[in-house]
Amino acid sequence: MKLTLLGTGTSQGVPVIGCDCEACISADPRDNRLRSSALLSDGNTNIIIDAGPDFRQQMLRARIRHVNGILLTHEHNDHVIGLDDVRPFNFRTGHPMTVYALPRVAEQVRRRFEYIFGEPTPGAPRIELVPLDKDTPINMDGIKIQPIGIMHGRLPILGFRFGNLTYLTDVKTVPESEKSKIAGTKYLITSALHQREHPVHMNLEEALAFIAEMAPTRAWITHISHQMGLAREMETQLPPGVSLAYDGLEIEF
Ligand SMILES: [Zn+2]
Ligand SMILES: [Zn+2]
Ligand SMILES: [Zn+2]
């Protein structure tokens, strides 16, 4: 299997509109971050995690021609607002896109995209919402997916484990009871916003402590703000086996 990071930025992306900080004006492509999303692929199966405002660009950039299903971590706009752009997949297949989400998240998607779920409109996207819960693993076209219940401040959201790899984003804390689902993971992708504390996101220090506790072989940090620092400089400041993720990063596992 392969995980491709389609976006590694926080909700505003990097660069931020109108910002002239060193990350926002950096010429290093690693400092250019679309909103956080990932592609899990295995042979002909493509599973997308989150569909934020850059979904269309991410599908084009990674040349994704079909999607078996979309997993949503939570309902914040930077993770769902691109769902309208499933239309080309609907038109190609003639089928609705299957989107897996917590019941609360599914309800928010129904509200935010009322036109999709109301009276059928010609040309509107077609989405089939399938409820997920943190304790029921699912199987999508032969790929086993273990949801993990994590906390985004006070909001319970989902991370996912696929075999040896765990993908978490927008995490602030991980309940002790859920850590057994992550234990033994070889590859861990987890989020850190920047260096300062934040009420609903881990900062770098918290993420590094969490990575040290889980002790994966390799770890990458995602959902990064322009205030984290330059990719080139951060490289030298992270412990062995830990890196900042960047858009386009591919992890074979
Ligand atoms: Zn987010
Ligand atoms: Zn900036
Ligand atoms: Zn969020």
XYZ file of C-alpha atoms and ligand atoms in Angstrom:
256
model
C 0.000 0.000 0.000
C 1.042 3.587 -0.430
C 0.006 6.762 1.368
C 0.459 10.017 -0.541
C 0.150 13.281 1.365
C -2.012 15.452 -0.912
C -1.913 18.403 1.472
C -0.039 19.115 4.697
C -1.199 22.611 5.608
C -3.515 23.934 8.277
C -6.894 25.506 7.498
C -5.540 28.632 5.751
C -2.925 26.697 3.759
C 0.616 27.980 3.207
C 1.184 30.597 1.862
C -1.529 32.489 3.698
C -3.323 35.144 1.637
C -1.573 38.496 2.075
C 1.249 37.184 4.305
C 4.913 37.980 3.652
C 6.479 35.821 6.366
C 9.476 33.666 5.437
C 7.411 30.473 5.010
C 4.816 32.260 2.877
C 7.409 33.760 0.504
C 9.683 30.677 0.511
C 10.690 29.280 -2.881
C 11.074 25.792 -1.376
C 8.147 23.697 -2.686
C 8.004 21.921 0.697
C 6.826 25.221 2.235
C 3.842 25.304 -0.101
C 1.045 23.435 1.654
C -2.467 22.724 0.464
C -5.073 21.844 3.082
C -4.457 18.467 4.775
C -5.610 15.393 2.892
C -4.163 12.015 1.969
C -4.553 9.292 -0.631
C -4.292 5.651 0.354
C -3.726 3.504 -2.689
C -3.389 -0.221 -3.177
C -3.365 -1.437 -6.760
C -6.474 0.061 -8.318
C -8.080 1.091 -5.046
C -7.895 4.755 -4.067
C -9.202 5.978 -0.730
C -9.117 9.695 0.057
C -8.929 11.032 3.600
C -10.702 14.421 3.838
C -11.907 16.682 1.039
C -11.073 20.292 1.884
C -11.087 23.406 -0.305
C -8.118 22.133 -2.352
C -9.744 18.785 -3.230
C -10.055 19.551 -6.949
C -6.454 20.709 -7.269
C -5.275 17.695 -5.264
C -7.127 15.234 -7.501
C -5.612 16.914 -10.572
C -2.094 17.181 -9.150
C -2.002 13.497 -8.142
C -3.744 12.499 -11.412
C -6.437 10.585 -9.573
C -8.912 9.131 -12.066
C -11.128 7.203 -9.712
C -11.893 7.150 -6.004
C -13.382 4.156 -4.180
C -14.467 6.194 -1.172
C -13.728 9.193 1.031
C -13.084 9.009 4.772
C -13.788 12.158 6.771
C -11.888 12.836 9.979
C -14.254 15.633 11.085
C -16.577 18.381 9.898
C -14.312 21.460 9.855
C -14.431 23.230 6.514
C -10.781 22.579 5.695
C -11.676 18.842 5.686
C -15.067 18.766 3.924
C -15.804 21.839 1.844
C -14.375 20.364 -1.374
C -17.016 17.639 -1.536
C -18.893 19.410 -4.351
C -15.983 18.477 -6.612
C -16.814 14.756 -6.511
C -19.020 15.518 -9.530
C -16.494 14.422 -12.190
C -16.240 11.061 -10.393
C -20.064 10.808 -10.314
C -20.242 11.571 -14.042
C -17.539 9.025 -14.918
C -18.989 6.175 -12.870
C -22.687 7.009 -12.858
C -22.662 6.282 -9.117
C -22.755 8.386 -5.957
C -19.471 8.847 -4.070
C -19.376 6.903 -0.815
C -18.327 9.158 2.053
C -17.666 7.634 5.473
C -18.103 9.844 8.518
C -19.138 9.924 12.148
C -22.949 10.451 12.392
C -22.424 13.994 13.763
C -20.087 14.811 10.863
C -22.523 13.322 8.328
C -25.256 15.554 9.744
C -23.027 18.624 9.328
C -22.242 17.619 5.731
C -25.994 17.266 5.035
C -26.550 20.774 6.377
C -23.629 22.414 4.641
C -24.495 20.786 1.314
C -28.282 20.974 1.552
C -28.615 21.095 -2.243
C -26.986 17.677 -2.551
C -29.352 15.937 -0.182
C -32.636 17.731 -0.983
C -34.650 17.621 -4.204
C -32.539 16.019 -6.962
C -30.961 18.763 -9.092
C -29.440 17.992 -12.503
C -25.640 18.271 -12.355
C -25.518 18.296 -8.542
C -22.988 16.061 -6.808
C -24.178 12.664 -5.597
C -22.942 11.507 -2.227
C -23.862 8.474 -0.177
C -23.030 9.013 3.486
C -22.080 5.895 5.438
C -21.844 6.157 9.229
C -18.554 5.297 10.892
C -17.783 4.787 14.543
C -14.440 4.594 16.257
C -14.839 0.978 17.341
C -16.010 -0.658 14.126
C -13.300 -1.408 11.583
C -14.472 -1.236 7.989
C -13.364 -2.963 4.844
C -13.311 -0.891 1.687
C -12.609 -2.940 -1.447
C -10.323 -5.299 0.477
C -8.546 -2.626 2.535
C -9.074 -2.945 6.275
C -9.503 0.411 8.006
C -9.411 0.805 11.776
C -10.910 4.104 12.952
C -9.261 5.676 16.013
C -11.118 8.060 18.316
C -8.994 11.137 19.022
C -9.758 14.545 20.525
C -9.557 17.850 18.610
C -9.847 19.982 21.738
C -13.286 18.948 23.012
C -14.434 17.589 19.663
C -14.196 13.803 19.211
C -12.873 13.118 15.710
C -11.364 10.150 13.853
C -7.907 9.052 12.829
C -7.305 5.899 10.798
C -4.962 2.937 10.859
C -4.237 0.911 7.733
C -1.986 -2.036 8.603
C 1.380 -0.639 9.686
C 0.478 2.981 9.154
C -1.580 5.389 11.258
C -2.847 8.770 9.990
C -4.008 11.357 12.513
C -4.761 15.000 11.877
C -6.166 17.888 13.949
C -5.276 15.985 17.099
C -4.919 17.618 20.498
C -5.099 14.526 22.725
C -5.370 10.790 22.284
C -7.386 8.973 24.953
C -5.410 6.226 26.716
C -8.057 3.707 25.658
C -7.410 4.437 21.969
C -3.617 4.183 22.144
C -3.782 0.381 21.864
C -5.118 0.857 18.317
C -1.983 2.841 17.419
C 0.506 0.689 19.366
C 3.008 -1.094 17.146
C 2.362 1.152 14.140
C 5.539 1.450 12.054
C 4.635 4.680 10.287
C 2.822 7.476 12.077
C 1.512 10.657 10.503
C 0.266 13.072 13.151
C -0.416 16.794 13.314
C 1.284 19.801 14.861
C 0.236 23.351 14.089
C 3.292 25.356 15.107
C 5.588 25.805 18.092
C 3.242 27.791 20.345
C 0.448 26.219 22.360
C -2.987 25.986 20.803
C -6.297 25.007 22.467
C -7.401 22.432 19.871
C -4.202 21.373 18.101
C -0.976 19.831 19.358
C 2.009 22.082 19.026
C 5.348 20.655 17.908
C 6.477 19.796 21.433
C 3.265 17.883 22.193
C 3.448 16.033 18.883
C 7.073 15.029 19.482
C 6.193 13.715 22.959
C 3.296 11.731 21.493
C 5.532 10.319 18.744
C 8.170 9.334 21.333
C 5.491 7.563 23.363
C 4.118 5.622 20.381
C 7.674 4.899 19.150
C 7.000 4.281 15.434
C 9.924 3.518 13.101
C 9.205 6.742 11.178
C 6.936 9.684 11.875
C 5.832 12.697 9.868
C 4.070 15.843 10.986
C 1.180 17.316 9.017
C -1.481 20.100 9.256
C 1.282 22.691 9.532
C 0.839 26.460 9.826
C 3.057 29.116 8.219
C 4.330 29.855 11.742
C 5.993 26.440 12.128
C 9.210 27.565 10.412
C 10.870 26.757 7.104
C 10.979 23.081 6.082
C 14.752 23.414 5.471
C 15.415 24.783 8.956
C 13.026 22.439 10.762
C 14.843 19.461 9.216
C 17.798 20.067 11.495
C 15.703 20.541 14.633
C 13.697 17.324 14.695
C 14.740 14.080 16.364
C 15.924 11.135 14.208
C 13.055 9.417 12.419
C 10.758 12.451 12.567
C 10.187 14.846 9.654
C 7.765 17.495 8.597
C 5.561 16.031 5.884
C 5.245 17.922 2.617
C 2.724 17.850 -0.212
C 3.434 14.956 -2.542
C 5.290 12.861 0.042
C 4.764 9.150 -0.675
C 5.077 6.496 2.011
C 5.188 2.847 0.892
C 4.264 0.363 3.552
Zn -7.970 21.077 10.000
Zn 2.950 33.630 6.505
Zn -10.245 20.827 12.585
